[in-house]
C-alpha positions as CSV (number, residue, x, y, z in Angstrom):
1,X,-7.0,-2.2,-10.1
2,X,-9.4,0.3,-9.6
3,X,-9.5,3.6,-9.7
4,X,-9.9,5.1,-6.0
5,X,-7.2,2.7,-4.9
6,X,-4.6,3.6,-7.4
7,X,-5.6,7.4,-6.7
8,X,-5.4,6.7,-2.9
9,X,-2.3,4.7,-3.0
10,X,-1.2,8.1,-4.7
11,X,-1.9,10.2,-2.1
12,X,-0.7,7.8,0.7
13,X,2.7,8.8,-1.2
14,X,2.3,12.8,-0.2
15,X,1.2,11.7,3.6
16,X,4.4,13.5,5.2
17,X,3.5,16.5,3.1
18,X,0.1,16.4,3.8
19,X,1.0,16.4,7.7
20,X,3.9,19.2,7.7
21,X,0.6,21.7,5.5
22,X,-1.4,20.7,8.4
23,X,1.0,21.4,11.4
24,X,1.9,24.9,9.0
25,X,-1.8,25.9,9.2
26,X,-2.3,25.1,13.2
27,X,0.6,27.0,13.6
28,X,-0.3,30.0,11.8
29,X,-4.1,29.6,13.9
30,X,-2.1,29.5,17.0
31,X,-0.3,32.5,15.9
32,X,-3.7,33.9,15.6
33,X,-1.0,34.6,12.1
34,X,-4.5,33.4,10.6
35,X,-8.2,34.2,9.5
36,X,-10.5,32.1,9.0
37,X,-12.5,31.9,5.6
38,X,-13.2,29.8,2.9
39,X,-9.9,28.8,1.1
40,X,-8.3,28.8,4.5
41,X,-11.1,26.1,6.0
42,X,-11.5,24.3,2.6
43,X,-8.0,23.7,2.6
44,X,-7.6,22.7,5.4
45,X,-10.7,20.0,5.5
46,X,-9.2,18.5,2.5
47,X,-5.9,18.4,3.7
48,X,-7.4,15.8,6.8
49,X,-9.7,13.8,4.4
50,X,-6.7,13.8,1.8
51,X,-4.9,12.4,4.8
52,X,-6.7,9.8,6.6
53,X,-8.8,8.4,3.4
54,X,-5.2,8.2,1.6
55,X,-3.9,6.0,4.8
56,X,-7.2,4.7,5.3
57,X,-6.6,2.6,1.3
58,X,-3.2,2.0,1.9
59,X,-3.3,0.2,4.8
60,X,-7.1,-1.8,3.7
61,X,-4.6,-2.4,0.4
62,X,-1.5,-3.9,2.3
63,X,-3.6,-5.9,4.4
64,X,-5.3,-7.4,1.6
65,X,-1.8,-8.0,0.3
66,X,-1.0,-9.8,3.1
67,X,-4.1,-11.8,3.1
68,X,-3.4,-13.2,-0.5
69,X,-2.1,-17.2,-0.7
70,X,0.6,-15.4,-3.3
71,X,3.6,-17.7,-4.9
72,X,6.3,-19.5,-3.6
73,X,10.0,-18.1,-4.7
74,X,13.5,-18.2,-3.8
75,X,15.2,-15.1,-3.3
76,X,18.1,-15.0,-5.7
77,X,19.4,-11.3,-5.7
78,X,18.6,-8.2,-4.4
79,X,19.2,-4.3,-4.4
80,X,17.7,-1.9,-2.3
81,X,15.6,0.8,-4.3
82,X,14.9,2.8,-1.3
83,X,17.2,5.8,-1.5
84,X,17.0,6.5,-4.9
85,X,13.5,8.1,-4.5
86,X,14.1,10.3,-1.5
87,X,15.4,12.6,-2.9
88,X,12.9,13.8,-5.5
89,X,9.9,13.1,-2.6
90,X,11.9,15.4,-0.5
91,X,12.1,18.1,-2.6
92,X,8.8,18.4,-3.4
93,X,7.8,18.4,0.4
94,X,10.3,21.5,1.2
95,X,9.3,23.2,-2.3
96,X,5.3,22.9,-0.9
97,X,5.4,22.8,2.9
98,X,7.8,25.6,3.2
99,X,7.9,27.8,-0.1
100,X,4.0,28.0,-0.6
101,X,1.9,30.3,0.8
102,X,-0.9,27.5,0.7
103,X,-3.2,29.9,2.0
104,X,-3.6,32.1,-1.1
105,X,-6.0,31.5,-3.9
106,X,-2.8,31.2,-6.7
107,X,-0.8,28.7,-4.2
108,X,-3.9,26.7,-3.4
109,X,-4.4,26.4,-7.2
110,X,-0.8,25.5,-7.9
111,X,-0.5,23.2,-4.9
112,X,-3.4,21.0,-6.8
113,X,-2.3,21.0,-10.6
114,X,0.8,19.7,-9.3
115,X,-0.8,17.3,-7.3
116,X,-2.9,16.6,-10.4
117,X,0.1,16.1,-12.4
118,X,2.5,14.1,-10.6
119,X,-0.8,12.0,-9.8
120,X,-1.4,11.5,-13.4
121,X,2.0,10.3,-14.2
122,X,2.3,8.4,-10.9
123,X,-1.4,5.9,-11.6
124,X,-0.1,5.6,-15.4
125,X,3.2,4.5,-14.8
126,X,2.4,2.1,-11.7
127,X,4.9,3.4,-9.5
128,X,3.0,2.8,-6.4
129,X,6.3,1.0,-4.9
130,X,7.8,5.0,-4.5
131,X,6.1,5.8,-1.4
132,X,7.5,7.3,1.5
133,X,5.3,6.7,3.7
134,X,5.4,2.8,3.3
135,X,9.1,3.0,4.1
136,X,8.4,5.7,7.6
137,X,6.1,2.0,8.8
138,X,9.6,-0.3,8.2
139,X,9.1,-1.0,4.2
140,X,12.2,-0.7,2.3
141,X,11.5,-1.2,-1.3
142,X,14.3,-3.3,-3.5
143,X,14.3,-4.7,-7.2
144,X,14.6,-8.5,-6.6
145,X,15.8,-11.4,-9.2
146,X,13.9,-15.1,-8.2
147,X,13.5,-18.2,-9.0
148,X,9.7,-19.4,-9.2
149,X,9.0,-23.3,-8.4
150,X,9.1,-23.8,-12.2
151,X,12.8,-22.8,-12.4
152,X,12.1,-19.5,-14.4
153,X,14.3,-16.5,-13.3
154,X,12.4,-13.2,-12.8
155,X,12.8,-10.1,-11.6
156,X,10.2,-7.5,-10.2
157,X,10.1,-3.9,-7.7
158,X,8.6,-5.4,-3.6
159,X,8.6,-3.7,-0.8
160,X,9.2,-5.0,2.6
161,X,9.8,-5.0,5.7
162,X,12.6,-6.1,7.4
163,X,15.8,-7.1,5.8
164,X,15.2,-9.9,2.8
165,X,18.7,-12.4,2.5
166,X,19.5,-14.3,-0.7
167,X,19.2,-17.8,-1.1
168,X,15.4,-18.0,0.8
169,X,12.4,-18.4,0.0
170,X,9.5,-16.1,0.2
171,X,5.8,-15.4,-0.5
172,X,5.2,-13.0,-3.0
173,X,2.2,-11.4,-3.4
174,X,0.5,-9.9,-6.9
175,X,-3.1,-9.1,-6.3
176,X,-3.0,-5.9,-7.7
177,X,-1.0,-4.9,-10.9
178,X,2.8,-3.7,-10.2
179,X,2.2,-3.8,-6.4
180,X,3.8,-6.4,-5.3
181,X,4.4,-7.2,-1.3
182,X,7.1,-10.2,-0.4
183,X,6.5,-11.8,3.0
184,X,8.1,-14.6,4.9
185,X,7.3,-18.4,4.3
186,X,4.9,-19.2,6.7
């Protein structure tokens, strides 16, 4: 998977945070608590750019996975993992959106350093299935055990919109490393 797509998928996991920070900045503007200077203007432009570009990359990736002809599988067992990753991301959102005064140069620098460090771990470990924006879009994250058409039993982490049913036939799309989508068979 290309680096740009990997970075876009990582940044899309922070879209709710970007929205909170943009809202925070806009409220400060409306309350006349904010002065237009280089840092404030630059941060607002960067946040809006990261928001829209990462959403576009995520939507394009989901479309590519949906259009990809995957492997027919029989779902044997499923475990919903969505709740396991929520608290970690929620605490990061609260840390950044509530406690950070990103209008200060030191806080802006720390924000981007933390985002960079999380991004390195996220991308290096192919953690694309951990994405709160996908959850907000109706997708859930599962660890599934499935049977291939050759009778092999395998396990994988996937995302799926809706509720998975065991012993049902699905299509497993895997166009990108460690980013799996399960679709209902057509």
